[in-house]
Amino acid sequence: MTVSSVDIAILLPCYNEAATIGDVVLGFRAALPAARIYVYDNNSTDGTALKAMLAGAHVVRERRQGKGHVVRRMFADIDADIYIMADGDGTYAPADAEELVRTLLTERADMVVGTRRGVLADAGRQGHAAGNRLFNLLYRTIFGRDFTDIFSGYRAFSRRFVKSFPAVSGGFEIETEMSVHASRLKLPVSEIELHYGRRPEGSHSKLSTFRDGSRILWMFAMLMKETRPFVFFGLISGAVLAASIAFMLPVLAEYFHTGFVSRVPTWILSMALMMVSLLVFTAGLILDSLSRARNEQLRLSYISQPGLVSTASRDAEAVSPAKTSRRADAA
């Protein structure tokens, strides 16, 4: 299977990228002439949709603000064998798209991430660079070492990934959710290091270091609760248990020394905290079983989608009768 033999859709979520979107669309058209290019305009006010349309892209408007809402809409609307997602700000080179597709095909992966060269040293702002380092370290600690750049917006996906991905995020944390989805289902993934450019004059980042950083941190906690509930609730249970023991020890020390308990309210509080700890631990055990069952359902949804190899076989079977007919006519 070659790059030119598969149906490729290029997805560009945009918000106020009029300064760059035209060149980005033209760049992808030159890199992958047979691909369909979709620009999803997220309530831009600077003519982004018009610039994209004039460059030859299919333009769709998504009114709910936030990259997560745009990605969810794109994945639901568009059917293709391979999907390439990039940003419309010109920081990712369209010429690298063919390498992403080739890696997806040769390694039979479901997602290929174009990691950003040098982004951990300088992401345009020192706050962003520090956040990248912190969140990537946190991701590897909680969810595994599948990825080194979880915030890269330059990715290639198989149809299996796109149609089985239950996107729930509303904003920039959508890339984190994609990475966790791949890690929890143990999907075949790959990374290739690519050049990460600077925004041109007149183009501005939509990221807020503290606002979006706090939303991503909250998403980490929620994803951990959903995908690793035993660890999540185990940590809470351990913290409550430690508080219970801290209140309990002085009371026990007094009892063994004098035979009396003078701080009865403290003893009652420690016992209550002990019961809360056991209840939280039990909840973690139950939710862990439910999480495993949900993972099985997601896995079944994933394998129910046709893979690239089966798609190629289907297309070959569709062409084969026509070839046989032409040979018979020639004879």
C-alpha positions as a printed Julia matrix, in Angstrom:
331×3 Matrix{Float64}:
   0.0     0.0     0.0
   1.35    3.44   -0.97
   0.55    6.99    0.11
  -1.22    7.7    -3.19
  -3.48    4.64   -2.93
  -5.32    5.59    0.28
  -8.05    8.12    0.96
  -6.52   10.9     3.08
  -8.35   13.71    4.87
  -6.44   16.69    6.24
  -8.17   18.31    9.21
  -7.32   21.88   10.22
  -9.14   23.3    13.27
  -8.85   27.1    13.19
  -9.67   30.14   15.26
  -8.57   33.53   13.92
  -5.76   32.22   11.68
  -6.39   34.41    8.62
  -2.71   35.41    8.51
  -1.55   31.83    7.93
  -4.38   29.51    6.89
  -4.13   30.22    3.16
  -0.46   29.23    3.01
  -1.1    26.18    5.19
  -3.85   24.91    2.89
  -1.71   25.49   -0.21
   1.2    23.73    1.48
  -0.84   20.62    2.22
  -2.28   20.65   -1.3
   1.27   20.64   -2.69
   2.45   17.94   -0.26
  -0.54   15.59   -0.76
  -2.35   16.57   -3.98
  -4.93   13.78   -3.73
  -5.93   14.53   -0.13
  -9.13   16.31    0.86
  -8.5    19.38    3.01
 -11.05   20.47    5.61
 -10.87   23.67    7.61
 -13.2    23.82   10.61
 -13.66   27.45   11.56
 -14.36   27.95   15.27
 -16.13   31.34   15.26
 -13.24   33.29   13.73
 -13.72   37.02   13.3
 -10.77   37.82   11.02
 -11.74   36.2     7.7
 -10.16   32.81    8.33
 -13.01   30.95    6.6
 -12.78   33.11    3.46
  -9.0    32.72    3.2
  -9.3    28.95    3.57
 -12.07   28.74    0.98
 -10.1    30.8    -1.53
  -7.13   28.47   -1.03
  -9.3    25.51   -1.99
 -10.29   23.95    1.35
 -13.69   22.62    2.36
 -14.82   24.98    5.14
 -17.2    24.01    7.94
 -18.18   26.16   10.9
 -18.3    24.81   14.44
 -20.07   27.23   16.79
 -19.14   25.64   20.12
 -15.92   27.32   21.17
 -12.92   25.1    21.91
 -10.57   22.82   20.01
 -12.04   19.71   21.6
 -15.49   20.51   20.2
 -13.98   21.06   16.75
 -12.05   17.77   16.78
 -15.11   15.83   17.94
 -17.13   17.33   15.06
 -14.4    16.61   12.49
 -14.0    13.0    13.56
 -17.76   12.44   13.42
 -18.32   14.16   10.06
 -15.5    12.88    7.86
 -14.84    9.39    6.51
 -11.37    8.5     5.25
  -8.72    5.8     5.48
  -6.14    8.13    7.04
  -6.6    11.42    8.85
  -3.96   14.09    9.31
  -4.6    16.74   11.94
  -2.54   19.93   12.1
  -2.91   23.5    13.29
  -3.67   26.4    10.99
  -1.01   28.68   12.46
   1.84   27.62   10.18
   4.04   26.15   12.93
   3.87   22.65   11.41
   5.4    22.02    7.99
   2.88   20.55    5.48
   5.79   18.86    3.69
   6.15   16.51    6.69
   2.63   15.11    6.18
   3.8    12.48    3.71
   6.31   11.17    6.26
   3.55   10.9     8.87
   1.39    8.9     6.45
   4.28    6.68    5.39
   5.11    5.9     9.01
   1.47    5.08    9.73
   1.4     2.67    6.79
   4.76    0.98    7.2
   4.42    0.47   10.95
   0.68   -0.3    10.76
   0.14    2.15   13.59
  -3.14    3.74   14.62
  -1.6     7.08   15.55
   1.66    8.77   14.59
   2.64   11.86   16.56
   4.94   14.46   15.06
   6.92   15.45   18.13
   8.13   19.03   18.1
  11.89   19.39   17.93
  13.12   21.72   20.68
   9.69   22.48   22.09
  10.68   21.49   25.63
  13.5    24.03   25.52
  11.46   26.89   24.1
   7.78   26.76   23.23
   7.51   30.43   22.33
   7.02   31.41   25.96
   8.93   30.13   28.99
   5.65   29.37   30.76
   4.61   27.07   27.92
   8.02   25.36   27.9
   7.89   24.7    31.65
   4.31   23.43   31.32
   5.31   21.07   28.52
   8.09   19.57   30.62
   5.88   19.23   33.7
   2.88   17.68   31.96
   4.93   15.27   29.85
   6.67   14.05   33.01
   3.31   13.73   34.77
   1.87   11.8    31.82
   4.74    9.31   31.79
   4.36    8.82   35.55
   0.6     8.19   35.46
  -0.22    6.68   32.07
   3.02    5.19   30.7
   5.94    6.03   28.43
   4.25    5.76   25.03
   4.67    9.48   24.27
   7.28   12.19   24.76
   5.22   15.15   23.46
   1.58   14.75   24.39
   0.62   18.28   23.27
   1.73   18.01   19.66
  -1.1    19.0    17.31
   0.47   17.34   14.26
  -0.8    13.77   14.11
  -1.85   11.06   11.68
  -4.64    8.63   12.58
  -6.12    5.47   11.2
  -9.86    5.18   10.68
  -9.94    2.69   13.54
  -8.62    5.28   15.97
 -10.84    8.12   14.82
 -14.1     6.18   14.84
 -13.45    4.56   18.23
 -12.21    7.69   20.02
 -14.83    8.91   22.57
 -13.78   12.56   22.63
 -15.16   14.37   25.66
 -12.75   17.31   26.01
 -13.8    20.8    25.05
 -10.49   22.63   24.71
  -6.77   22.23   24.15
  -6.67   19.21   26.45
  -7.99   17.09   23.56
  -4.44   16.0    22.62
  -3.96   14.62   26.13
  -7.19   12.67   25.83
  -6.03   11.2    22.49
  -2.78   10.05   24.06
  -4.55    8.47   27.05
  -7.0     6.7    24.71
  -4.1     5.1    22.83
  -2.27    4.16   26.03
  -5.28    2.63   27.82
  -6.17    0.41   24.83
  -2.48   -0.36   24.11
  -2.88    0.72   20.48
   0.12    0.64   18.13
   1.53    4.16   18.05
   4.67    5.82   16.79
   6.5     9.12   17.07
   8.71   10.98   14.6
  10.59   14.16   15.41
   9.67   17.09   13.18
  10.59   20.73   12.89
   8.4    23.11   14.88
   8.31   26.63   13.48
   7.51   30.04   14.89
   4.26   31.86   14.27
   4.64   34.53   11.6
   4.14   38.22   12.28
   0.49   38.98   13.01
  -0.38   35.5    14.29
  -0.9    35.04   18.02
  -1.15   31.98   20.25
  -4.57   31.21   21.73
  -3.07   29.34   24.69
  -3.19   30.82   28.18
  -0.42   29.41   30.37
  -2.43   29.34   33.61
  -6.02   28.97   32.38
  -5.33   26.17   29.9
  -2.7    24.67   32.19
  -5.25   24.32   34.99
  -7.77   22.79   32.58
  -5.19   20.26   31.41
  -4.29   19.42   35.0
  -7.98   18.88   35.77
  -8.23   16.65   32.68
  -5.28   14.6    33.96
  -7.13   14.03   37.23
 -10.39   13.1    35.48
  -8.66   10.75   33.03
  -6.8     9.1    35.87
 -10.1     8.64   37.74
 -11.71    7.09   34.64
  -8.81    4.93   33.43
  -6.98    4.07   36.68
  -9.61    4.36   39.43
  -7.87    1.93   41.77
  -4.75    4.11   41.86
  -6.77    7.34   42.01
  -8.99    6.32   44.88
  -6.16    4.36   46.5
  -4.18    7.58   46.85
  -7.18    9.34   48.4
  -7.78    6.4    50.72
  -4.14    6.41   51.76
  -4.22   10.13   52.53
  -7.36    9.76   54.67
  -5.87    6.72   56.41
  -2.72    8.68   57.22
  -4.85   11.46   58.77
  -6.75    8.85   60.77
  -3.55    7.34   62.15
  -2.16   10.81   62.94
  -5.2    11.55   65.13
  -5.24    8.03   66.58
  -1.64    7.64   67.78
  -1.68   10.28   70.57
  -4.91    8.83   71.94
  -3.48    5.28   71.89
  -0.27    6.47   73.51
  -2.26    8.09   76.31
  -4.39    4.96   76.77
  -1.42    2.59   77.02
   0.31    4.96   79.43
  -2.61    5.78   81.76
  -5.38    3.33   80.88
  -7.76    6.22   80.14
  -9.0     8.04   77.02
  -9.47   11.71   77.78
  -9.82   12.9    74.15
 -12.91   10.96   73.14
 -13.88   13.31   70.25
 -10.4    12.85   68.73
 -10.78    9.07   68.94
 -14.22    9.23   67.31
 -12.82   11.41   64.51
  -9.95    9.0    63.87
 -12.38    6.07   63.67
 -14.63    8.02   61.28
 -11.67    8.79   59.05
 -10.69    5.12   59.13
 -14.17    4.15   57.92
 -14.06    6.79   55.16
 -10.69    5.42   54.06
 -12.1     1.89   53.81
 -15.15    3.12   51.9
 -13.0     5.04   49.38
 -10.74    2.01   48.95
 -13.77   -0.22   48.31
 -15.13    2.28   45.77
 -11.77    2.16   43.99
 -11.93   -1.64   43.75
 -15.46   -1.57   42.32
 -14.74    1.22   39.84
 -11.58   -0.55   38.71
 -13.67   -3.54   37.63
 -16.09   -1.22   35.8
 -13.17    0.53   34.1
 -11.84   -2.8    32.84
 -15.25   -3.62   31.42
 -15.39   -0.23   29.68
 -11.93   -0.82   28.23
 -13.19   -4.08   26.79
 -16.11   -2.27   25.15
 -13.8     0.36   23.7
 -11.52   -2.36   22.4
 -14.45   -4.13   20.73
 -15.51   -0.84   19.14
 -11.95   -0.33   17.93
 -11.53   -3.76   16.32
 -14.98   -3.54   14.7
 -13.64   -0.79   12.41
 -11.86   -1.92    9.23
  -8.09   -1.56    9.31
  -5.94   -0.23    6.48
  -4.96   -3.73    5.36
  -8.57   -4.92    5.16
  -9.52   -1.72    3.33
  -6.81   -2.33    0.74
  -7.96   -5.94    0.3
 -11.54   -4.81   -0.17
 -10.51   -2.29   -2.82
  -8.43   -4.92   -4.61
 -11.39   -7.3    -4.68
 -13.57   -4.52   -6.1
 -11.08   -3.89   -8.91
 -10.35   -7.55   -9.64
 -13.67   -8.43  -11.4
 -13.27   -5.42  -13.69
  -9.77   -6.57  -14.66
 -11.07  -10.08  -15.32
 -13.87   -8.7   -17.49
 -11.44   -6.61  -19.57
  -9.2    -9.61  -20.13
 -12.18  -11.68  -21.26
 -13.29   -8.93  -23.67
  -9.78   -8.69  -25.08
  -9.68  -12.46  -25.64
